PDB file of N, CA and C in Angstrom:
ATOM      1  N   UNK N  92       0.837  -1.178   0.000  1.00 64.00           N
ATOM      2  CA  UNK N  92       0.000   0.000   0.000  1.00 64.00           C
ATOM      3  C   UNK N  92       0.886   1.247   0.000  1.00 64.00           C
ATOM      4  N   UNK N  93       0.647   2.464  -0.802  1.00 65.00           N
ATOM      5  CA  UNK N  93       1.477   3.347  -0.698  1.00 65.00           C
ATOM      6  C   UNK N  93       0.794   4.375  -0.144  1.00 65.00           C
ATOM      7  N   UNK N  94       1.241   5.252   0.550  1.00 61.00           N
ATOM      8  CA  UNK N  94       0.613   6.610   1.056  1.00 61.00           C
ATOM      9  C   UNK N  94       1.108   7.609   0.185  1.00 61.00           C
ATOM     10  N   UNK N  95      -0.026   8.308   0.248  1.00 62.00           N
ATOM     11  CA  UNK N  95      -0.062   9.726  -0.749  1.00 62.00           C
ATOM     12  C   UNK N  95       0.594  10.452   0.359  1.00 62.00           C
ATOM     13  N   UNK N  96       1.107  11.599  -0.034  1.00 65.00           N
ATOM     14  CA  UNK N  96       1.487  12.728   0.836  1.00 65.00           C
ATOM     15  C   UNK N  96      -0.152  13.939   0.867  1.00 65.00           C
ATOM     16  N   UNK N  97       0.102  14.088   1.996  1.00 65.00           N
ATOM     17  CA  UNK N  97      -1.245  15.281   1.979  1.00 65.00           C
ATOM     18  C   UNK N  97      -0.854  16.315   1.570  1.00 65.00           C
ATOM     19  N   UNK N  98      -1.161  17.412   0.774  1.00 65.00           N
ATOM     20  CA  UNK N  98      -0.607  18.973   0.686  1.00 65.00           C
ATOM     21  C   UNK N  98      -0.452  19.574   2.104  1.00 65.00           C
ATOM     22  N   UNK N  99       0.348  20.661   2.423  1.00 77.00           N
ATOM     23  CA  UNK N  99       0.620  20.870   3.584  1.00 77.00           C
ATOM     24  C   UNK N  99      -0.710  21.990   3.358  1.00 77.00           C
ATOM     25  N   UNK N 100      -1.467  22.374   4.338  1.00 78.00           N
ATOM     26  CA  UNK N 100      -2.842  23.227   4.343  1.00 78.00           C
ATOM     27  C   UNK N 100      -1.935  24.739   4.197  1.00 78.00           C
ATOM     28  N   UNK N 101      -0.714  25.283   4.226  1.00 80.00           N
ATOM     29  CA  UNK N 101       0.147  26.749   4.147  1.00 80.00           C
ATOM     30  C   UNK N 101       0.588  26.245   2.707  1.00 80.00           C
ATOM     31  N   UNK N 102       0.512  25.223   2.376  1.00 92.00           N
ATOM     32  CA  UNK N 102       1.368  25.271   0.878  1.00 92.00           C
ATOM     33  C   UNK N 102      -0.173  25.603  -0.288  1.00 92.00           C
ATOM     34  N   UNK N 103      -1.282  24.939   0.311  1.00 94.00           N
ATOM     35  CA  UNK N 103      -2.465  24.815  -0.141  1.00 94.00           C
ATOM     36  C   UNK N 103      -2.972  26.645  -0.539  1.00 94.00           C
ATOM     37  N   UNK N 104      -3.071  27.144   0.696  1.00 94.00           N
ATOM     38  CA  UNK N 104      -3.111  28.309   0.864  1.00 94.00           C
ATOM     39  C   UNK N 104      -2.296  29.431  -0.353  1.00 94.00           C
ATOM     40  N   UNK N 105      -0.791  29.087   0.003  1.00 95.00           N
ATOM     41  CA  UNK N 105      -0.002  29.615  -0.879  1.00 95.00           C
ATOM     42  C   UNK N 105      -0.479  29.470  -2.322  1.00 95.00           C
ATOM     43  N   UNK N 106      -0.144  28.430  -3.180  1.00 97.00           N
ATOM     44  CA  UNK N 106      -1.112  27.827  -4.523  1.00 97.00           C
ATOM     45  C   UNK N 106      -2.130  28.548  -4.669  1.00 97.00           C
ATOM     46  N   UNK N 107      -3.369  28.594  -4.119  1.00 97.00           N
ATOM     47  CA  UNK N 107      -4.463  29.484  -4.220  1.00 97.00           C
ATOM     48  C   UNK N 107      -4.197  31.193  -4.636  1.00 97.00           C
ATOM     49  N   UNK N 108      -3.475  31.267  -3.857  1.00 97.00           N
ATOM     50  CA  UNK N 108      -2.808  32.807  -4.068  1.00 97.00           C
ATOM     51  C   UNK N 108      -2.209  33.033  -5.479  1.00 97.00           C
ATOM     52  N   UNK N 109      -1.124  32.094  -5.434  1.00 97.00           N
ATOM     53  CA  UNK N 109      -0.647  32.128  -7.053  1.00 97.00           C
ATOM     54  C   UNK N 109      -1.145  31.750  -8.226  1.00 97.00           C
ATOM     55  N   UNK N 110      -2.445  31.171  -7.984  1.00 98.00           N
ATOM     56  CA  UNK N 110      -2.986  30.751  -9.006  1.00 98.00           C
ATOM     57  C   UNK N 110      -4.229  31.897  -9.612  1.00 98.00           C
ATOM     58  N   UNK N 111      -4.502  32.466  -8.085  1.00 98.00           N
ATOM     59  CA  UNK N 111      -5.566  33.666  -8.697  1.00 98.00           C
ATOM     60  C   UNK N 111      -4.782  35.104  -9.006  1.00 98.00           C
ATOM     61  N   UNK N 112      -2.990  35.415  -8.784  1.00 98.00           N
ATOM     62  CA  UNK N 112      -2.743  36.219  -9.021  1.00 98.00           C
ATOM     63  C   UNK N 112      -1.846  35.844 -10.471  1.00 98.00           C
ATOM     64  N   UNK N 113      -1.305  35.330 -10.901  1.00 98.00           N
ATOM     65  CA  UNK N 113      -0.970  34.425 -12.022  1.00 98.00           C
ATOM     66  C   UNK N 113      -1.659  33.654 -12.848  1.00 98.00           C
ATOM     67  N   UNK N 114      -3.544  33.765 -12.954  1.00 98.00           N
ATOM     68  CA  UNK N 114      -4.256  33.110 -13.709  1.00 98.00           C
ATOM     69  C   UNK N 114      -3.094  31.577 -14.618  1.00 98.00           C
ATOM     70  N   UNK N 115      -2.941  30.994 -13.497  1.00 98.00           N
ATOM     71  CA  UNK N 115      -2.367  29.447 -14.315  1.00 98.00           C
ATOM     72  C   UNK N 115      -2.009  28.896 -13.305  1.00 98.00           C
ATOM     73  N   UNK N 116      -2.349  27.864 -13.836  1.00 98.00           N
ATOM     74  CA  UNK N 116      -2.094  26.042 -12.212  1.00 98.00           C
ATOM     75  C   UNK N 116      -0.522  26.351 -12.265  1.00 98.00           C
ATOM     76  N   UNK N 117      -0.733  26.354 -10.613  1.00 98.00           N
ATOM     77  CA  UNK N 117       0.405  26.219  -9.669  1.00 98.00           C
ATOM     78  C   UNK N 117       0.414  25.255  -8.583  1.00 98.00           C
ATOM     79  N   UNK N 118       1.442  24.407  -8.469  1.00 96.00           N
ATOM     80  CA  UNK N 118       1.426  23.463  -7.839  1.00 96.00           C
ATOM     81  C   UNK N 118       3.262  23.547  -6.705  1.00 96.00           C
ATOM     82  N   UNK N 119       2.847  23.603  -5.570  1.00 95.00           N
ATOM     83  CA  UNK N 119       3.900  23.510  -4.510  1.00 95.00           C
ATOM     84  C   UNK N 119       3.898  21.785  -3.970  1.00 95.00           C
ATOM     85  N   UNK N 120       5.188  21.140  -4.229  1.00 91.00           N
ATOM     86  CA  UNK N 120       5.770  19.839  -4.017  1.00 91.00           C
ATOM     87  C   UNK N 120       7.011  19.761  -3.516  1.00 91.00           C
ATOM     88  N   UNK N 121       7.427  19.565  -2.898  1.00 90.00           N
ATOM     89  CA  UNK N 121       8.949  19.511  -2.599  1.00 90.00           C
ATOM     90  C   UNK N 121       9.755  20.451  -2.339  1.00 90.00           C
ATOM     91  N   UNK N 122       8.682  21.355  -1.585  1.00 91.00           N
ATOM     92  CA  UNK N 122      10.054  22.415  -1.617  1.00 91.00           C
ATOM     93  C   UNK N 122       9.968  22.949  -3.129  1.00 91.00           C
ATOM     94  N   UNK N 123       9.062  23.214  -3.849  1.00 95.00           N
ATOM     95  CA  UNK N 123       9.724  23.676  -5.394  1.00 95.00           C
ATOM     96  C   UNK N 123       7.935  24.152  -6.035  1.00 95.00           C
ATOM     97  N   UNK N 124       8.069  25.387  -6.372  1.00 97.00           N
ATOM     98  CA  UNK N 124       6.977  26.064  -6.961  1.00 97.00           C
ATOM     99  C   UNK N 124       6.837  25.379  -8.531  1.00 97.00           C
ATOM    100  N   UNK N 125       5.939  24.714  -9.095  1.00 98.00           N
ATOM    101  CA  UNK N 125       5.890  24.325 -10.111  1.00 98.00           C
ATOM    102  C   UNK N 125       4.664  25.650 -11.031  1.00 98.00           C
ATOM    103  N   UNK N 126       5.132  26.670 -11.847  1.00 98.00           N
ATOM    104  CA  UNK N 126       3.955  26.986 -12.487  1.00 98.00           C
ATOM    105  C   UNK N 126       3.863  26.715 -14.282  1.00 98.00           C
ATOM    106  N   UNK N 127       2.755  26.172 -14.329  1.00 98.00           N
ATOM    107  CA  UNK N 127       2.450  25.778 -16.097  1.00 98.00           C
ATOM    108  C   UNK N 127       1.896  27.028 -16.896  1.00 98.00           C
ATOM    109  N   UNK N 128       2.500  27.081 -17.975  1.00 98.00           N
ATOM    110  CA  UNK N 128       1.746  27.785 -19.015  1.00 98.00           C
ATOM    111  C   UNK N 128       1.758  27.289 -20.301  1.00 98.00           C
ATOM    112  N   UNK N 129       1.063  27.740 -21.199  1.00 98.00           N
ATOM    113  CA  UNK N 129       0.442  27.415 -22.469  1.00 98.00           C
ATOM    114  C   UNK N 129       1.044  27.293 -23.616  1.00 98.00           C
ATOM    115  N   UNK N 130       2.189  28.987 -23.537  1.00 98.00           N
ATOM    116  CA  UNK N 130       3.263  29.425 -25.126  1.00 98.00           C
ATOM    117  C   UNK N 130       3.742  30.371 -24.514  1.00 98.00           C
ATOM    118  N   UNK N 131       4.898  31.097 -25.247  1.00 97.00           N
ATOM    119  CA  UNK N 131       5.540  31.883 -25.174  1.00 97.00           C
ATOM    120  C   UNK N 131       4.969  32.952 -24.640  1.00 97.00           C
ATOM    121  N   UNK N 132       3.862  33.398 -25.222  1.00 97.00           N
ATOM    122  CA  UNK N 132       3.321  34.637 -24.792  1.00 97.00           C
ATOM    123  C   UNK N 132       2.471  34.292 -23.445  1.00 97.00           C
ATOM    124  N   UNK N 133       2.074  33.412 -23.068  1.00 98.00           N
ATOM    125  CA  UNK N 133       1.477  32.857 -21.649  1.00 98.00           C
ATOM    126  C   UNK N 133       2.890  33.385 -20.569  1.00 98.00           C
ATOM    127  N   UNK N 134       3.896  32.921 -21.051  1.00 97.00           N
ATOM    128  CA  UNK N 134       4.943  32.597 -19.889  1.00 97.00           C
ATOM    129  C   UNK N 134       5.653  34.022 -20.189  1.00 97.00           C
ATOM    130  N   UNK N 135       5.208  35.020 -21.003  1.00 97.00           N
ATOM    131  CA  UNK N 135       6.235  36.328 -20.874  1.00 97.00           C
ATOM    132  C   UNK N 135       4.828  37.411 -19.853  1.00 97.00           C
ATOM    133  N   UNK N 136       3.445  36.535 -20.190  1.00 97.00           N
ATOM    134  CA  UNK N 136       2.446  37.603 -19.199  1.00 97.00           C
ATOM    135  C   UNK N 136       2.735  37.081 -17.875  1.00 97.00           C
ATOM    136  N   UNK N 137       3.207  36.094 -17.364  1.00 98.00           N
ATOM    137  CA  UNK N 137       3.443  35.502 -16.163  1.00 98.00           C
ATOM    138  C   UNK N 137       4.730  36.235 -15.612  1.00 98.00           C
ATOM    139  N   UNK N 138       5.540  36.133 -16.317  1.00 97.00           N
ATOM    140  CA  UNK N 138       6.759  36.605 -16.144  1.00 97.00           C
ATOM    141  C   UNK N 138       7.191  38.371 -15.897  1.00 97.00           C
ATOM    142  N   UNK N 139       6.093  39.015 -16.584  1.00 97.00           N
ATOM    143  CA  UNK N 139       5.541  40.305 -16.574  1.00 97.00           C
ATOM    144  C   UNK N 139       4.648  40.848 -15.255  1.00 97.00           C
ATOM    145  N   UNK N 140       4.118  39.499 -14.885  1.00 97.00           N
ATOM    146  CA  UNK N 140       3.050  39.853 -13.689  1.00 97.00           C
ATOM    147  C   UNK N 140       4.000  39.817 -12.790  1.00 97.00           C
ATOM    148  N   UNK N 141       4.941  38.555 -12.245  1.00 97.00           N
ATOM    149  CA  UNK N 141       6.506  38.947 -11.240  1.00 97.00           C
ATOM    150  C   UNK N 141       7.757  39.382 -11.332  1.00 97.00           C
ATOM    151  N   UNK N 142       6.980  40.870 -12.805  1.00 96.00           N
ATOM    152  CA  UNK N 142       8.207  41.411 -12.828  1.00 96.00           C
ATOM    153  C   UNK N 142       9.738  41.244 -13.157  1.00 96.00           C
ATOM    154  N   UNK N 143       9.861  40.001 -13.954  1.00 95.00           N
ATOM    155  CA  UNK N 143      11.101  39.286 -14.059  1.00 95.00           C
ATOM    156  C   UNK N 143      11.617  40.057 -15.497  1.00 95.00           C
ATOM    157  N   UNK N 144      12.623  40.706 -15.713  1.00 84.00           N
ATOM    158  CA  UNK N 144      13.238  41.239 -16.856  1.00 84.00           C
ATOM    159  C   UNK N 144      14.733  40.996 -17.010  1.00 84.00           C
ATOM    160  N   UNK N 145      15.026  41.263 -18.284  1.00 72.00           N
ATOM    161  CA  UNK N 145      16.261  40.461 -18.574  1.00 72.00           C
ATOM    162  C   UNK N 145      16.868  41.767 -18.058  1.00 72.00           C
TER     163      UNK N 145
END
């Protein structure tokens, strides 16, 4: 039998946050923010929303 890990209910919390301020599934596992997007232009409005510039 294997056990699932539960989400931690602060990581749960967190996710929620990033997902309604980043419109795109975000998933916290390991210590490690996972966020998905669609194309190029998905991941430069994401990238635009936290401000990240070259």
């Amino acid at each position: 039998m294997t056990r699932r890990k539960e989400p931690i209910a602060e990581y749960t919390y967190v996710e929620d946050l990033l997902k309604e301020k980043l419109d795109a599934k975000v998933k916290i596992k390991d210590r490690k923010i996972e966020i998905s997007f669609t194309n190029v232009a998905d991941l430069n409005r994401i990238l635009e929303i936290l401000e990240v510039k070259e």
